[in-house]
Amino acid sequence: MNVSDYKDNKEYVKYMDQGIIAGMFKMQDSLIDAYVNIEGDNDPQNPYNIHRNLDINNTRDQLIIKILSQRVMEELGEMKMAESEGNWEHVKEEFEDALIFATEMLILLGVHPEQFNEEEIFEDNYTMTFENRLCVYEYLTSATNCLKNKSWKKDQVLVDEKAFWRRILKFYAYLLMLGQAIMKSKIDVFVYFYAKWATNKFRQISNY
């Protein structure tokens, strides 16, 4: 099963009752505990496996957050490659991969959908220009740049928590705006997210 098997499935409607962002958080949250177990089972000695309630002031958790952000960046890079090839269906799929990883990262950080103004995010006619796309990268990398602790450093650096939270929330908002520009509508952002989520759910159940 893959994304194309779920795009026309109207089941997504039942996840939209509290809004698009809340629906995406609800769906991805339902898979996270299984992913935590999968990573733990695959490599039980790895101290950087994902877990809930990541602490931005903890040195180990800071590295986990950076690993999660790298997953997002890799998918955005693949999206750009698909765009350069003119394969817009692949662009949409790679974007949703990035959005899935980003949503998971925010949930693990303890972010809630109520922290976003959905109407404000989706109200503008956002276009996918280089400058607009750059905002996604800028806010994500500047957020993780607030996490400066290193295992080899004797003195640890306090996190500028206000800057981190402002930037990570801005990143997600701009990512959603970018999705609307790619998909042409906020509903399609949700539909593709649902299709990717349903595919991942099937893969979890089937031990893919």
Short mmCIF file of C-alpha atoms in Angstrom, two decimals:
data_model
loop_
_atom_site.label_atom_id
_atom_site.label_comp_id
_atom_site.label_asym_id
_atom_site.label_seq_id
_atom_site.Cartn_x
_atom_site.Cartn_y
_atom_site.Cartn_z
CA MET A 1 0.00 0.00 0.00
CA ASN A 2 1.20 3.53 -0.79
CA VAL A 3 -0.05 7.11 -0.87
CA SER A 4 -1.93 6.68 -4.16
CA ASP A 5 -4.13 4.02 -2.52
CA TYR A 6 -5.48 6.53 0.03
CA LYS A 7 -5.68 9.91 -1.74
CA ASP A 8 -9.30 9.40 -2.82
CA ASN A 9 -10.38 7.90 0.49
CA LYS A 10 -12.96 10.15 2.14
CA GLU A 11 -12.13 8.81 5.59
CA TYR A 12 -9.95 11.89 6.12
CA VAL A 13 -13.08 13.95 6.82
CA LYS A 14 -13.55 12.44 10.30
CA TYR A 15 -10.16 13.81 11.36
CA MET A 16 -11.02 17.40 10.39
CA ASP A 17 -13.72 18.10 12.97
CA GLN A 18 -11.39 20.23 15.13
CA GLY A 19 -9.45 21.79 12.27
CA ILE A 20 -6.66 20.90 9.87
CA ILE A 21 -3.71 21.31 12.24
CA ALA A 22 -5.45 19.56 15.13
CA GLY A 23 -6.39 16.71 12.79
CA MET A 24 -2.81 16.26 11.61
CA PHE A 25 -1.52 16.28 15.19
CA LYS A 26 -4.17 13.74 16.22
CA MET A 27 -3.30 11.38 13.39
CA GLN A 28 0.46 11.53 13.84
CA ASP A 29 0.18 11.29 17.63
CA SER A 30 -1.58 7.95 17.20
CA LEU A 31 1.52 6.47 15.52
CA ILE A 32 4.27 7.90 17.71
CA ASP A 33 4.33 5.34 20.51
CA ALA A 34 4.70 2.55 17.95
CA TYR A 35 7.59 4.42 16.32
CA VAL A 36 9.23 4.87 19.72
CA ASN A 37 9.02 1.11 20.24
CA ILE A 38 10.25 0.32 16.73
CA GLU A 39 13.34 2.50 17.11
CA GLY A 40 14.00 1.04 20.55
CA ASP A 41 13.67 -2.53 19.29
CA ASN A 42 15.82 -1.93 16.21
CA ASP A 43 18.68 -0.40 18.17
CA PRO A 44 18.15 -0.69 21.95
CA GLN A 45 21.67 0.59 22.69
CA ASN A 46 21.19 3.84 20.80
CA PRO A 47 20.90 6.68 23.34
CA TYR A 48 19.39 8.95 20.67
CA ASN A 49 16.19 7.05 19.94
CA ILE A 50 13.10 9.25 19.89
CA HIS A 51 10.89 9.64 22.95
CA ARG A 52 8.11 11.91 24.15
CA ASN A 53 8.62 15.05 26.25
CA LEU A 54 11.94 16.06 24.73
CA ASP A 55 13.76 18.52 26.99
CA ILE A 56 15.40 21.35 25.05
CA ASN A 57 17.83 21.92 27.93
CA ASN A 58 19.03 18.32 27.99
CA THR A 59 22.21 17.65 25.99
CA ARG A 60 21.08 14.26 24.69
CA ASP A 61 17.61 15.51 23.79
CA GLN A 62 19.10 18.44 21.94
CA LEU A 63 20.86 16.00 19.62
CA ILE A 64 17.64 14.03 19.15
CA ILE A 65 15.87 17.26 18.14
CA LYS A 66 18.63 17.97 15.62
CA ILE A 67 18.30 14.43 14.22
CA LEU A 68 14.56 14.96 13.84
CA SER A 69 15.09 18.30 12.12
CA GLN A 70 17.58 16.66 9.75
CA ARG A 71 14.86 14.19 8.71
CA VAL A 72 12.69 17.15 7.75
CA MET A 73 15.52 18.81 5.82
CA GLU A 74 16.28 15.63 3.88
CA GLU A 75 12.67 15.37 2.71
CA LEU A 76 12.65 19.04 1.70
CA GLY A 77 15.85 18.38 -0.26
CA GLU A 78 14.20 15.47 -2.05
CA MET A 79 11.21 17.70 -2.74
CA LYS A 80 13.49 20.25 -4.40
CA MET A 81 15.06 17.53 -6.54
CA ALA A 82 11.62 16.38 -7.67
CA GLU A 83 10.72 19.97 -8.47
CA SER A 84 13.83 20.37 -10.64
CA GLU A 85 12.72 17.25 -12.54
CA GLY A 86 9.24 18.68 -13.06
CA ASN A 87 7.62 15.78 -11.21
CA TRP A 88 4.94 17.61 -9.22
CA GLU A 89 3.25 14.50 -7.89
CA HIS A 90 6.58 13.51 -6.36
CA VAL A 91 6.99 17.07 -5.03
CA LYS A 92 3.71 16.70 -3.15
CA GLU A 93 4.68 13.33 -1.70
CA GLU A 94 8.08 14.55 -0.53
CA PHE A 95 6.49 17.64 1.01
CA GLU A 96 4.10 15.48 2.99
CA ASP A 97 7.01 13.35 4.19
CA ALA A 98 8.60 16.54 5.51
CA LEU A 99 5.33 17.62 7.11
CA ILE A 100 4.89 14.21 8.76
CA PHE A 101 8.38 14.40 10.29
CA ALA A 102 7.87 18.02 11.33
CA THR A 103 4.55 17.23 13.01
CA GLU A 104 6.12 14.30 14.83
CA MET A 105 8.99 16.48 16.04
CA LEU A 106 6.61 19.11 17.42
CA ILE A 107 4.51 16.50 19.21
CA LEU A 108 7.63 15.02 20.80
CA LEU A 109 8.55 18.54 21.92
CA GLY A 110 5.17 18.90 23.60
CA VAL A 111 3.73 21.45 21.16
CA HIS A 112 -0.07 21.55 20.84
CA PRO A 113 -2.14 22.49 17.78
CA GLU A 114 -3.87 25.22 19.79
CA GLN A 115 -0.60 27.17 19.68
CA PHE A 116 -1.22 27.95 16.00
CA ASN A 117 -3.69 30.36 14.42
CA GLU A 118 -4.99 28.23 11.57
CA GLU A 119 -6.99 31.00 9.93
CA GLU A 120 -3.96 33.28 9.90
CA ILE A 121 -1.67 30.60 8.48
CA PHE A 122 -3.94 29.70 5.60
CA GLU A 123 -5.45 33.12 4.85
CA ASP A 124 -2.74 34.44 2.53
CA ASN A 125 -2.16 33.48 -1.09
CA TYR A 126 1.27 32.05 -0.32
CA THR A 127 3.45 31.43 -3.37
CA MET A 128 6.43 29.10 -3.54
CA THR A 129 9.16 31.63 -4.27
CA PHE A 130 12.78 31.13 -3.27
CA GLU A 131 12.42 33.79 -0.57
CA ASN A 132 9.32 32.17 0.91
CA ARG A 133 10.84 28.71 0.87
CA LEU A 134 13.90 30.13 2.60
CA CYS A 135 11.75 31.09 5.61
CA VAL A 136 11.07 27.39 6.24
CA TYR A 137 14.78 26.55 6.29
CA GLU A 138 15.73 29.70 8.17
CA TYR A 139 13.35 29.22 11.08
CA LEU A 140 14.11 25.51 11.48
CA THR A 141 17.88 25.89 11.41
CA SER A 142 17.84 29.00 13.60
CA ALA A 143 15.67 27.14 16.13
CA THR A 144 18.06 24.18 16.34
CA ASN A 145 20.96 26.64 16.50
CA CYS A 146 19.62 27.66 19.92
CA LEU A 147 20.56 24.15 21.12
CA LYS A 148 24.27 24.61 21.72
CA ASN A 149 25.15 21.89 24.24
CA LYS A 150 27.76 19.34 23.16
CA SER A 151 28.75 16.13 24.92
CA TRP A 152 32.44 17.01 24.63
CA LYS A 153 32.06 20.52 26.12
CA LYS A 154 32.75 20.99 29.82
CA ASP A 155 30.57 24.10 30.12
CA GLN A 156 27.01 23.85 28.88
CA VAL A 157 25.11 26.75 27.34
CA LEU A 158 21.65 27.77 28.50
CA VAL A 159 19.02 27.66 25.78
CA ASP A 160 17.38 30.90 24.71
CA GLU A 161 13.99 29.29 25.24
CA LYS A 162 11.96 32.25 24.02
CA ALA A 163 13.87 32.35 20.73
CA PHE A 164 13.70 28.57 20.27
CA TRP A 165 9.94 28.31 20.72
CA ARG A 166 9.23 31.36 18.60
CA ARG A 167 11.37 30.01 15.75
CA ILE A 168 10.14 26.40 15.85
CA LEU A 169 6.51 27.55 15.75
CA LYS A 170 7.28 29.98 12.92
CA PHE A 171 8.97 27.16 11.03
CA TYR A 172 5.89 24.97 11.19
CA ALA A 173 3.58 27.81 10.20
CA TYR A 174 5.72 28.60 7.15
CA LEU A 175 5.91 24.91 6.28
CA LEU A 176 2.11 24.75 6.22
CA MET A 177 1.97 27.87 4.06
CA LEU A 178 4.46 26.29 1.68
CA GLY A 179 2.24 23.21 1.54
CA GLN A 180 -0.75 25.32 0.59
CA ALA A 181 1.29 26.86 -2.24
CA ILE A 182 2.30 23.41 -3.50
CA MET A 183 -1.09 21.73 -3.11
CA LYS A 184 -3.10 24.83 -4.13
CA SER A 185 -5.48 24.42 -1.18
CA LYS A 186 -5.33 23.73 2.55
CA ILE A 187 -7.74 20.82 2.09
CA ASP A 188 -5.31 19.12 -0.27
CA VAL A 189 -2.52 19.63 2.27
CA PHE A 190 -4.69 17.65 4.69
CA VAL A 191 -5.74 15.01 2.16
CA TYR A 192 -2.15 14.22 1.20
CA PHE A 193 -1.16 14.20 4.87
CA TYR A 194 -3.95 11.72 5.57
CA ALA A 195 -2.84 9.53 2.65
CA LYS A 196 0.74 9.47 3.92
CA TRP A 197 -0.39 8.83 7.50
CA ALA A 198 -2.69 5.97 6.42
CA THR A 199 0.18 4.45 4.43
CA ASN A 200 2.47 4.63 7.46
CA LYS A 201 -0.24 3.16 9.69
CA PHE A 202 -0.63 0.22 7.31
CA ARG A 203 3.14 -0.29 7.30
CA GLN A 204 3.24 -0.32 11.10
CA ILE A 205 0.47 -2.90 11.32
CA SER A 206 1.97 -5.10 8.60
CA ASN A 207 5.55 -4.78 9.95
CA TYR A 208 6.63 -3.31 6.63
#
